[in-house]
């Protein structure tokens, strides 16, 4: 079931959480809402679930306007960052809760709960209480509970935010596989761009209550609509009016008209990747990402002079994301300039 | 008498329940809502069970307070033996009437009741903490 939000506005007192937000989530997709904290991504998700009411704007699920429908009737599955497990119920009762509310027969509930516990890889833990489970297990239980009632859409609010790095990585892969299997339209909220790119097919980048850009991970990385998106989905250097990714800086030993002189300030080895920090003549600090082989070939040492050639530098015609109103770029569009220049500054 | 007792004791239940409610937050209720539970269903199946020990502890505290109530009941209820009297009032009355055995008997009963309430409180406190 496709989801669309049209012209959503929501404020909490003086704080504008959503500022004329419109998004389109295709049927069966796995979409990430990505943004820093306070960007309105959770508010948008909660509005889709009906846990927040919009000041103005509409939410449509499968083409039907559900803006006035209470949460209970929207048939959404919602997973909270802190699990929201019913602590006084066993895993079995937690997962079966929605079915019991729907007055399913006991044996049918048992069959369905068993099926789901297998799906989320928690068989045999039905009689435990949430306090006896690890964080990852609790979150999978919460997911089973949300899926039990066969929701039209699945909404996940920073589902892995409270888990440690290793478990988070495992659950990401697992969620992607689960989505492929179930094919339920899924939206998940995260502030971690790597997580969003890893899991989701479509990303919506939000900032200060507005949608900055939406598209595939590749689109956002290659054709960011503005400075905010460019710096949020990856590392970036600023060279005057231009922005360039650290791996798009070519380091050479001989100068020509397209290079810029720089001094090597620090060399940081991060395994295969090497981070080389330079300082330019005008004091600008820039870093380049090199491989171990490149570094050996260039024989760079700290304090040495080298020449930088930025490839794929981008400028955004002075549009600044720190300006809350101006230069709002509608999603999907890449205008506002992704003019490529070879020499910067 | 009942009104007077409610007036002096209900704050105990509130004081015990409100922190528990604040601690559990509203996420569980919201989760219940997304699973299709109505307001009443959410209250009976999620909220009340989650705060049950807090409420029970408040009720016991309430009982303890009411058992020993003297002033409020004495002023408001009219002090009628066997109808609108609490145990401490009864003790006082018997004592004033020079019925010492009666007064002591009632006092011992009061002490025993206090012990029972104390034990119940300890038991619930442990449950609540768990």
Short mmCIF file of C-alpha atoms in Angstrom, two decimals:
data_model
loop_
_atom_site.label_atom_id
_atom_site.label_comp_id
_atom_site.label_asym_id
_atom_site.label_seq_id
_atom_site.Cartn_x
_atom_site.Cartn_y
_atom_site.Cartn_z
CA UNK A 1 0.00 0.00 0.00
CA UNK A 2 1.52 3.29 -1.06
CA UNK A 3 1.68 6.13 1.41
CA UNK A 4 1.66 9.80 0.61
CA UNK A 5 1.78 12.87 2.77
CA UNK A 6 0.66 16.17 1.29
CA UNK A 7 1.57 19.59 2.63
CA UNK A 8 2.01 18.49 6.23
CA UNK A 9 2.52 21.18 8.86
CA UNK A 10 2.91 20.62 12.55
CA UNK A 11 4.22 22.84 15.29
CA UNK A 12 4.78 22.31 18.99
CA UNK A 13 4.45 25.75 20.50
CA UNK A 14 6.98 27.92 18.71
CA UNK A 15 8.83 24.99 17.26
CA UNK A 16 7.90 24.09 13.70
CA UNK A 17 8.43 20.33 13.55
CA UNK A 18 7.05 19.90 10.01
CA UNK A 19 7.10 22.68 7.45
CA UNK A 20 5.03 21.92 4.37
CA UNK A 21 6.26 18.36 4.00
CA UNK A 22 5.16 16.19 1.10
CA UNK A 23 6.47 12.71 0.50
CA UNK A 24 5.53 9.81 -1.72
CA UNK A 25 6.26 6.25 -0.65
CA UNK A 26 5.62 3.64 -3.32
CA UNK A 27 3.80 0.41 -2.59
CA UNK A 28 6.08 -2.32 -1.27
CA UNK A 29 9.12 -0.10 -0.90
CA UNK A 30 11.50 0.22 2.00
CA UNK A 31 12.02 3.93 2.62
CA UNK A 32 14.25 5.66 5.13
CA UNK A 33 13.53 9.05 6.66
CA UNK A 34 16.98 10.40 7.31
CA UNK A 35 17.93 13.51 9.20
CA UNK A 36 19.58 14.94 12.30
CA UNK A 37 17.66 15.05 15.55
CA UNK A 38 14.96 17.69 15.54
CA UNK A 39 14.54 17.47 11.77
CA UNK A 40 10.95 16.29 12.07
CA UNK A 41 11.45 12.76 10.82
CA UNK A 42 9.93 11.08 13.87
CA UNK A 43 7.04 13.54 13.93
CA UNK A 44 6.30 12.72 10.29
CA UNK A 45 6.33 8.99 11.04
CA UNK A 46 4.09 9.44 14.05
CA UNK A 47 1.72 11.55 11.96
CA UNK A 48 1.43 8.72 9.44
CA UNK A 49 0.59 6.36 12.31
CA UNK A 50 -1.91 8.84 13.74
CA UNK A 51 0.02 9.26 16.98
CA UNK A 52 0.31 12.96 16.15
CA UNK A 53 -2.34 15.03 14.44
CA UNK A 54 -1.23 17.40 11.72
CA UNK A 55 -2.06 21.11 11.95
CA UNK A 56 -2.67 21.10 8.20
CA UNK A 57 -2.07 18.61 5.43
CA UNK A 58 -3.18 15.09 4.58
CA UNK A 59 -1.96 11.55 5.01
CA UNK A 60 -3.05 9.03 2.41
CA UNK A 61 -2.61 5.29 2.73
CA UNK A 62 -3.40 3.36 -0.42
CA UNK A 63 -5.03 6.49 -1.86
CA UNK A 64 -7.43 6.87 1.03
CA UNK A 65 -7.32 9.99 3.18
CA UNK A 66 -6.74 8.71 6.71
CA UNK A 67 -6.02 12.10 8.30
CA UNK A 68 -9.10 11.85 10.49
CA UNK A 69 -8.90 8.14 11.18
CA UNK A 70 -7.82 7.20 14.70
CA UNK A 71 -4.63 5.17 15.07
CA UNK A 72 -6.59 2.01 15.89
CA UNK A 73 -8.25 1.98 12.48
CA UNK A 74 -5.22 2.82 10.33
CA UNK A 75 -3.85 -0.72 10.33
CA UNK A 76 -0.26 0.33 10.78
CA UNK A 77 2.46 -1.59 12.54
CA UNK A 78 4.64 0.66 14.66
CA UNK A 79 7.96 -0.18 16.27
CA UNK A 80 9.38 2.19 18.88
CA UNK A 81 13.01 3.00 19.58
CA UNK A 82 12.74 1.80 23.17
CA UNK A 83 10.68 -1.28 22.24
CA UNK A 84 7.55 -0.26 24.23
CA UNK A 85 7.23 -3.89 25.29
CA UNK A 86 4.33 -4.69 27.61
CA UNK A 87 6.48 -5.52 30.62
CA UNK A 88 3.84 -7.41 32.56
CA UNK A 89 3.12 -9.79 29.68
CA UNK A 90 5.15 -12.69 28.36
CA UNK A 91 6.61 -12.65 24.87
CA UNK A 92 3.67 -14.79 23.79
CA UNK A 93 1.10 -12.37 25.23
CA UNK A 94 2.94 -9.40 23.77
CA UNK A 95 2.93 -10.79 20.25
CA UNK A 96 -0.66 -12.03 20.58
CA UNK A 97 -1.97 -8.74 22.00
CA UNK A 98 -3.32 -7.32 18.76
CA UNK A 99 -4.96 -10.64 17.87
CA UNK A 100 -6.62 -10.88 21.28
CA UNK A 101 -8.00 -7.36 20.79
CA UNK A 102 -9.37 -8.55 17.44
CA UNK A 103 -11.03 -11.44 19.28
CA UNK A 104 -9.21 -14.24 17.49
CA UNK A 105 -9.76 -17.79 18.78
CA UNK A 106 -7.09 -19.10 21.15
CA UNK A 107 -5.77 -21.86 18.89
CA UNK A 108 -5.55 -19.48 15.94
CA UNK A 109 -3.62 -16.97 18.06
CA UNK A 110 -1.24 -19.74 19.14
CA UNK A 111 -0.55 -20.78 15.57
CA UNK A 112 0.00 -17.21 14.40
CA UNK A 113 2.26 -16.30 17.34
CA UNK A 114 4.37 -19.43 16.82
CA UNK A 115 4.72 -18.59 13.15
CA UNK A 116 5.84 -15.05 13.95
CA UNK A 117 8.29 -16.09 16.65
CA UNK A 118 9.90 -18.36 14.10
CA UNK A 119 9.99 -15.53 11.59
CA UNK A 120 11.80 -13.21 14.00
CA UNK A 121 14.02 -16.06 15.17
CA UNK A 122 12.77 -16.19 18.73
CA UNK A 123 11.27 -19.70 18.93
CA UNK A 124 11.18 -21.16 22.42
CA UNK A 125 11.19 -17.81 24.18
CA UNK A 126 7.40 -17.47 24.26
CA UNK A 127 7.14 -17.78 28.04
CA UNK A 128 9.86 -15.29 28.90
CA UNK A 129 9.16 -11.77 30.07
CA UNK A 130 10.64 -8.82 28.15
CA UNK A 131 12.99 -8.09 31.06
CA UNK A 132 14.60 -11.49 30.43
CA UNK A 133 15.46 -10.69 26.81
CA UNK A 134 18.40 -8.81 25.32
CA UNK A 135 17.83 -5.53 23.49
CA UNK A 136 17.98 -7.15 20.07
CA UNK A 137 15.55 -9.87 21.10
CA UNK A 138 13.17 -7.31 22.56
CA UNK A 139 13.18 -5.32 19.35
CA UNK A 140 12.49 -8.45 17.29
CA UNK A 141 9.63 -9.27 19.65
CA UNK A 142 8.28 -5.74 19.12
CA UNK A 143 8.53 -6.29 15.39
CA UNK A 144 6.65 -9.60 15.63
CA UNK A 145 3.98 -7.87 17.70
CA UNK A 146 3.59 -5.19 15.02
CA UNK A 147 3.49 -7.74 12.21
CA UNK A 148 1.01 -10.05 13.95
CA UNK A 149 -2.02 -8.03 12.92
CA UNK A 150 -0.92 -7.96 9.26
CA UNK A 151 -0.58 -4.20 9.00
CA UNK A 152 -0.89 -2.43 5.66
CA UNK A 153 2.27 -0.50 6.39
CA UNK A 154 5.12 -0.96 8.80
CA UNK A 155 6.61 2.09 10.54
CA UNK A 156 9.86 1.87 12.48
CA UNK A 157 11.04 4.75 14.65
CA UNK A 158 14.82 4.49 15.06
CA UNK A 159 14.39 0.77 15.62
CA UNK A 160 18.07 0.07 16.16
CA UNK A 161 18.92 3.30 17.97
CA UNK A 162 19.21 1.72 21.40
CA UNK A 163 21.26 -1.30 20.33
CA UNK A 164 25.00 -1.77 20.20
CA UNK A 165 26.89 -1.60 16.91
CA UNK A 166 27.26 -5.34 16.27
CA UNK A 167 23.61 -6.20 16.94
CA UNK A 168 22.56 -3.19 14.89
CA UNK A 169 24.44 -4.42 11.87
CA UNK A 170 22.97 -7.93 12.14
CA UNK A 171 19.45 -6.57 12.51
CA UNK A 172 19.86 -4.30 9.49
CA UNK A 173 20.62 -7.19 7.19
CA UNK A 174 17.89 -9.18 8.80
CA UNK A 175 15.34 -6.36 8.33
CA UNK A 176 16.24 -6.04 4.66
CA UNK A 177 15.72 -9.75 4.12
CA UNK A 178 12.50 -9.70 6.08
CA UNK A 179 11.21 -6.86 3.94
CA UNK A 180 12.03 -8.77 0.78
CA UNK A 181 10.10 -11.74 2.13
CA UNK A 182 7.05 -9.86 3.42
CA UNK A 183 6.87 -7.01 0.94
CA UNK A 184 5.00 -4.72 3.32
CA UNK A 185 5.49 -1.02 2.59
CA UNK A 186 7.96 0.03 5.24
CA UNK A 187 9.18 3.41 6.44
CA UNK A 188 11.96 3.65 8.93
CA UNK A 189 13.45 6.62 10.69
CA UNK A 190 17.15 6.96 11.35
CA UNK A 191 19.82 9.59 11.86
CA UNK A 192 22.53 7.23 10.65
CA UNK A 193 23.18 7.76 6.94
CA UNK A 194 25.12 4.51 6.60
CA UNK A 195 22.23 2.57 8.09
CA UNK A 196 19.75 4.30 5.81
CA UNK A 197 21.82 3.57 2.70
CA UNK A 198 22.41 -0.01 3.76
CA UNK A 199 18.78 -0.88 4.40
CA UNK A 200 16.55 1.35 2.34
CA UNK A 201 15.87 1.51 -1.38
CA UNK A 202 14.60 5.07 -1.18
CA UNK A 203 15.82 7.80 1.15
CA UNK A 204 14.13 11.02 2.20
CA UNK A 205 16.55 13.50 3.73
CA UNK A 206 14.96 15.91 6.20
CA UNK A 207 16.29 18.98 7.93
CA UNK A 208 14.56 21.58 10.11
CA UNK A 209 11.13 20.19 9.37
CA UNK A 210 11.54 20.20 5.62
CA UNK A 211 12.33 17.59 3.00
CA UNK A 212 15.69 18.46 1.48
CA UNK A 213 15.81 15.73 -1.13
CA UNK A 214 14.58 12.24 -1.81
CA UNK A 215 15.89 9.52 -4.04
CA UNK A 216 18.07 6.45 -4.07
CA UNK A 217 21.28 6.27 -2.06
CA UNK A 218 23.29 6.69 -5.27
CA UNK A 219 21.30 9.76 -6.36
CA UNK A 220 21.78 11.51 -3.05
CA UNK A 221 25.48 10.80 -3.00
CA UNK A 222 26.18 11.67 -6.63
CA UNK A 223 23.68 14.46 -7.14
CA UNK A 224 22.98 16.13 -3.81
CA UNK A 225 20.51 18.99 -4.17
CA UNK A 226 22.26 21.25 -1.70
CA UNK A 227 25.09 21.59 0.73
CA UNK A 228 23.15 20.04 3.59
CA UNK A 229 22.41 16.82 1.71
CA UNK A 230 25.94 16.65 0.40
CA UNK A 231 27.47 16.91 3.85
CA UNK A 232 24.87 14.71 5.53
CA UNK A 233 25.18 11.67 3.28
CA UNK A 234 28.97 11.65 3.21
CA UNK A 235 32.18 13.44 4.08
CA UNK A 236 32.80 16.76 2.41
CA UNK A 237 35.48 19.47 2.07
CA UNK A 238 34.68 23.07 1.44
CA UNK A 239 36.85 24.99 -1.02
CA UNK A 240 35.53 28.51 -1.33
CA UNK A 241 32.08 28.17 -2.91
CA UNK A 242 32.69 24.60 -3.92
CA UNK A 243 32.31 21.31 -2.17
CA UNK A 244 34.26 18.19 -2.87
CA UNK A 245 34.32 14.69 -1.40
CA UNK A 246 37.63 13.60 0.15
CA UNK A 247 37.96 10.70 -2.29
CA UNK A 248 37.49 13.13 -5.20
CA UNK A 249 40.67 14.98 -4.38
CA UNK A 250 43.60 13.85 -6.48
CA UNK A 251 46.99 14.31 -4.89
CA UNK A 252 49.96 14.83 -7.25
CA UNK A 253 53.63 15.78 -6.84
CA UNK A 254 53.89 18.14 -9.83
CA UNK A 255 51.98 21.35 -10.17
CA UNK A 256 49.99 22.48 -13.19
CA UNK A 257 47.23 25.05 -13.83
CA UNK A 258 44.46 22.88 -12.32
CA UNK A 259 46.15 22.18 -9.01
CA UNK A 260 46.37 23.94 -5.71
CA UNK A 261 49.43 23.96 -3.51
CA UNK A 262 48.99 22.44 -0.05
CA UNK A 263 51.06 21.31 2.89
CA UNK A 264 50.61 17.88 4.43
CA UNK A 265 49.61 18.43 8.01
CA UNK A 266 48.80 14.98 9.28
CA UNK A 267 48.57 11.46 7.93
CA UNK A 268 46.11 9.14 9.68
CA UNK A 269 46.12 5.46 8.78
CA UNK A 270 42.66 3.90 9.16
CA UNK A 271 43.49 0.45 7.86
CA UNK A 272 43.32 0.31 4.09
CA UNK A 273 42.10 3.90 3.92
CA UNK A 274 44.47 6.74 4.66
CA UNK A 275 43.24 10.13 5.70
CA UNK A 276 45.64 12.91 4.71
CA UNK A 277 45.02 16.35 6.13
CA UNK A 278 46.29 19.34 4.18
CA UNK A 279 46.37 23.04 4.79
CA UNK A 280 46.13 25.36 1.78
CA UNK A 281 47.96 28.65 1.22
CA UNK A 282 44.97 30.65 2.52
CA UNK A 283 44.73 28.52 5.67
CA UNK A 284 41.79 26.34 4.54
CA UNK A 285 41.98 22.83 5.92
CA UNK A 286 41.17 20.03 3.52
CA UNK A 287 41.48 16.30 3.78
CA UNK A 288 41.81 13.66 1.13
CA UNK A 289 41.06 9.99 1.27
CA UNK A 290 43.77 7.86 -0.27
CA UNK A 291 44.48 4.17 -0.37
CA UNK A 292 47.59 2.71 1.19
CA UNK A 293 49.07 2.08 -2.26
CA UNK A 294 48.55 5.65 -3.41
CA UNK A 295 50.23 6.95 -0.30
CA UNK A 296 53.25 4.73 -0.86
CA UNK A 297 53.49 5.79 -4.49
CA UNK A 298 53.35 9.49 -3.55
CA UNK A 299 55.80 9.07 -0.66
CA UNK A 300 53.98 11.75 1.33
CA UNK A 301 55.33 12.86 4.68
CA UNK A 302 54.03 15.36 7.17
CA UNK A 303 55.24 18.91 6.51
CA UNK A 304 55.75 18.26 2.79
CA UNK A 305 54.26 20.29 -0.08
CA UNK A 306 51.95 18.49 -2.49
CA UNK A 307 49.43 19.55 -5.15
CA UNK A 308 45.70 18.90 -5.00
CA UNK A 309 43.38 18.55 -7.95
CA UNK A 310 39.70 18.40 -6.98
CA UNK A 311 37.59 16.38 -9.39
CA UNK A 312 33.76 16.51 -9.28
CA UNK A 313 33.62 19.63 -7.13
CA UNK A 314 30.11 20.98 -6.73
CA UNK A 315 28.67 24.39 -6.08
CA UNK A 316 25.14 25.17 -5.00
CA UNK A 317 24.91 28.81 -6.15
CA UNK A 318 25.17 30.09 -2.65
CA UNK A 319 22.04 28.32 -1.40
CA UNK A 320 22.61 27.66 2.22
CA UNK A 321 20.71 25.10 4.29
CA UNK A 322 21.26 27.12 7.43
CA UNK A 323 18.71 29.56 6.07
CA UNK A 324 15.45 28.00 7.32
CA UNK A 325 13.12 29.38 4.63
CA UNK A 326 15.10 30.24 1.55
CA UNK A 327 16.28 27.87 -1.11
CA UNK A 328 14.00 25.01 -0.14
CA UNK A 329 14.58 22.41 -2.74
CA UNK A 330 11.66 20.16 -3.55
CA UNK A 331 12.38 16.46 -3.31
CA UNK A 332 13.67 14.67 -6.33
CA UNK A 333 14.91 17.79 -8.02
CA UNK A 334 18.57 18.46 -8.45
CA UNK A 335 18.35 22.00 -9.64
CA UNK A 336 20.20 24.61 -7.67
CA UNK A 337 23.27 23.41 -9.41
CA UNK A 338 25.39 20.36 -9.52
CA UNK A 339 27.69 22.10 -11.93
CA UNK A 340 30.89 20.20 -12.11
CA UNK A 341 34.10 22.11 -12.15
CA UNK A 342 37.55 20.72 -12.27
CA UNK A 343 39.51 23.38 -10.50
CA UNK A 344 38.23 24.89 -7.33
CA UNK A 345 38.90 28.02 -5.34
CA UNK B 1 -17.14 9.44 57.87
CA UNK B 2 -16.46 7.93 54.48
CA UNK B 3 -16.16 11.34 52.87
CA UNK B 4 -13.81 12.55 55.57
CA UNK B 5 -11.63 9.46 55.12
CA UNK B 6 -11.52 9.80 51.35
CA UNK B 7 -10.53 13.40 51.78
CA UNK B 8 -7.55 12.67 53.99
CA UNK B 9 -6.34 9.47 52.35
CA UNK B 10 -6.75 9.63 48.56
CA UNK B 11 -3.68 11.84 48.16
CA UNK B 12 -1.66 8.80 49.26
CA UNK B 13 -2.89 6.72 46.33
CA UNK B 14 -2.18 9.58 43.94
CA UNK B 15 1.28 10.14 45.32
CA UNK B 16 2.14 6.48 44.89
CA UNK B 17 0.60 6.12 41.43
CA UNK B 18 1.72 9.26 39.64
CA UNK B 19 5.49 8.55 39.77
CA UNK B 20 4.88 5.03 38.49
CA UNK B 21 2.81 6.39 35.63
CA UNK B 22 5.50 8.92 34.79
CA UNK B 23 8.16 6.26 34.84
CA UNK B 24 6.42 3.94 32.38
CA UNK B 25 5.64 6.83 30.02
CA UNK B 26 3.11 6.67 27.21
CA UNK B 27 4.90 4.44 24.71
CA UNK B 28 3.21 1.24 25.85
CA UNK B 29 -0.21 2.87 25.50
CA UNK B 30 0.70 4.14 22.05
CA UNK B 31 1.87 0.68 21.07
CA UNK B 32 -1.47 -0.73 22.23
CA UNK B 33 -3.27 1.89 20.15
CA UNK B 34 -1.39 0.98 16.98
CA UNK B 35 -2.36 -2.65 17.64
CA UNK B 36 -6.01 -1.66 17.57
CA UNK B 37 -6.85 -1.37 21.27
CA UNK B 38 -9.49 1.21 22.23
CA UNK B 39 -9.02 3.60 25.12
CA UNK B 40 -10.71 1.28 27.63
CA UNK B 41 -8.92 -1.79 26.38
CA UNK B 42 -5.61 0.04 26.65
CA UNK B 43 -6.41 1.12 30.20
CA UNK B 44 -7.50 -2.30 31.43
CA UNK B 45 -4.95 -4.43 29.62
CA UNK B 46 -1.89 -2.21 29.56
CA UNK B 47 -1.98 0.79 31.89
CA UNK B 48 -3.61 -0.73 34.97
CA UNK B 49 -1.54 -3.95 35.01
CA UNK B 50 1.62 -1.91 34.58
CA UNK B 51 0.89 0.27 37.61
CA UNK B 52 -0.94 -2.37 39.68
CA UNK B 53 1.63 -2.62 42.49
CA UNK B 54 1.86 1.14 42.77
CA UNK B 55 -1.90 1.39 43.09
CA UNK B 56 -2.06 -1.49 45.60
CA UNK B 57 0.65 0.12 47.71
CA UNK B 58 -1.24 3.38 47.65
CA UNK B 59 -4.42 1.61 48.75
CA UNK B 60 -2.61 -0.01 51.69
CA UNK B 61 -1.10 3.31 52.73
CA UNK B 62 -4.58 4.74 52.46
CA UNK B 63 -5.92 2.02 54.75
CA UNK B 64 -3.19 2.68 57.27
CA UNK B 65 -4.00 6.35 57.29
CA UNK B 66 -7.72 5.75 57.68
CA UNK B 67 -7.29 3.17 60.46
CA UNK B 68 -5.74 5.77 62.68
CA UNK B 69 -7.94 8.66 61.61
CA UNK B 70 -9.15 10.74 64.52
CA UNK B 71 -9.61 14.43 63.96
CA UNK B 72 -11.32 14.63 60.59
CA UNK B 73 -13.83 11.87 61.39
CA UNK B 74 -14.47 13.22 64.87
CA UNK B 75 -15.35 16.66 63.55
CA UNK B 76 -17.22 15.73 60.38
CA UNK B 77 -19.10 12.50 61.19
CA UNK B 78 -20.72 13.22 64.51
CA UNK B 79 -19.00 10.45 66.47
CA UNK B 80 -21.87 7.90 66.72
CA UNK B 81 -20.83 4.59 68.30
CA UNK B 82 -20.99 1.63 65.91
CA UNK B 83 -21.82 3.81 62.95
CA UNK B 84 -19.50 6.71 62.30
CA UNK B 85 -16.60 5.94 64.53
CA UNK B 86 -13.06 4.85 63.81
CA UNK B 87 -11.15 2.63 66.23
CA UNK B 88 -9.10 5.41 67.81
CA UNK B 89 -12.30 7.36 68.45
CA UNK B 90 -13.81 4.27 70.05
CA UNK B 91 -10.76 3.85 72.28
CA UNK B 92 -10.97 7.45 73.36
CA UNK B 93 -14.69 7.14 74.08
CA UNK B 94 -14.30 3.98 76.19
CA UNK B 95 -11.45 5.60 78.07
CA UNK B 96 -13.55 8.67 78.82
CA UNK B 97 -16.34 6.35 80.04
CA UNK B 98 -13.92 4.63 82.47
CA UNK B 99 -14.23 1.34 80.53
CA UNK B 100 -10.52 0.56 80.70
CA UNK B 101 -10.71 -3.12 79.57
CA UNK B 102 -12.78 -2.06 76.55
CA UNK B 103 -10.33 0.68 75.68
CA UNK B 104 -7.30 -1.60 76.01
CA UNK B 105 -9.00 -4.36 74.01
CA UNK B 106 -9.73 -2.01 71.17
CA UNK B 107 -6.20 -0.59 71.37
CA UNK B 108 -4.66 -4.07 71.07
CA UNK B 109 -6.88 -4.81 68.07
CA UNK B 110 -5.72 -1.53 66.53
CA UNK B 111 -2.08 -2.47 67.11
CA UNK B 112 -2.61 -5.89 65.47
CA UNK B 113 -4.29 -4.31 62.45
CA UNK B 114 -1.40 -1.89 62.17
CA UNK B 115 1.01 -4.84 62.09
CA UNK B 116 -0.96 -6.56 59.33
CA UNK B 117 -0.96 -3.37 57.25
CA UNK B 118 2.75 -2.94 57.83
CA UNK B 119 3.45 -6.46 56.58
CA UNK B 120 1.26 -5.92 53.52
CA UNK B 121 3.13 -2.71 52.78
CA UNK B 122 6.51 -4.39 52.97
CA UNK B 123 5.35 -7.19 50.71
CA UNK B 124 3.98 -4.76 48.10
CA UNK B 125 7.01 -2.52 48.27
CA UNK B 126 9.12 -5.47 47.25
CA UNK B 127 6.77 -6.37 44.38
CA UNK B 128 6.71 -2.79 43.20
CA UNK B 129 10.48 -2.61 43.15
CA UNK B 130 10.77 -5.88 41.20
#
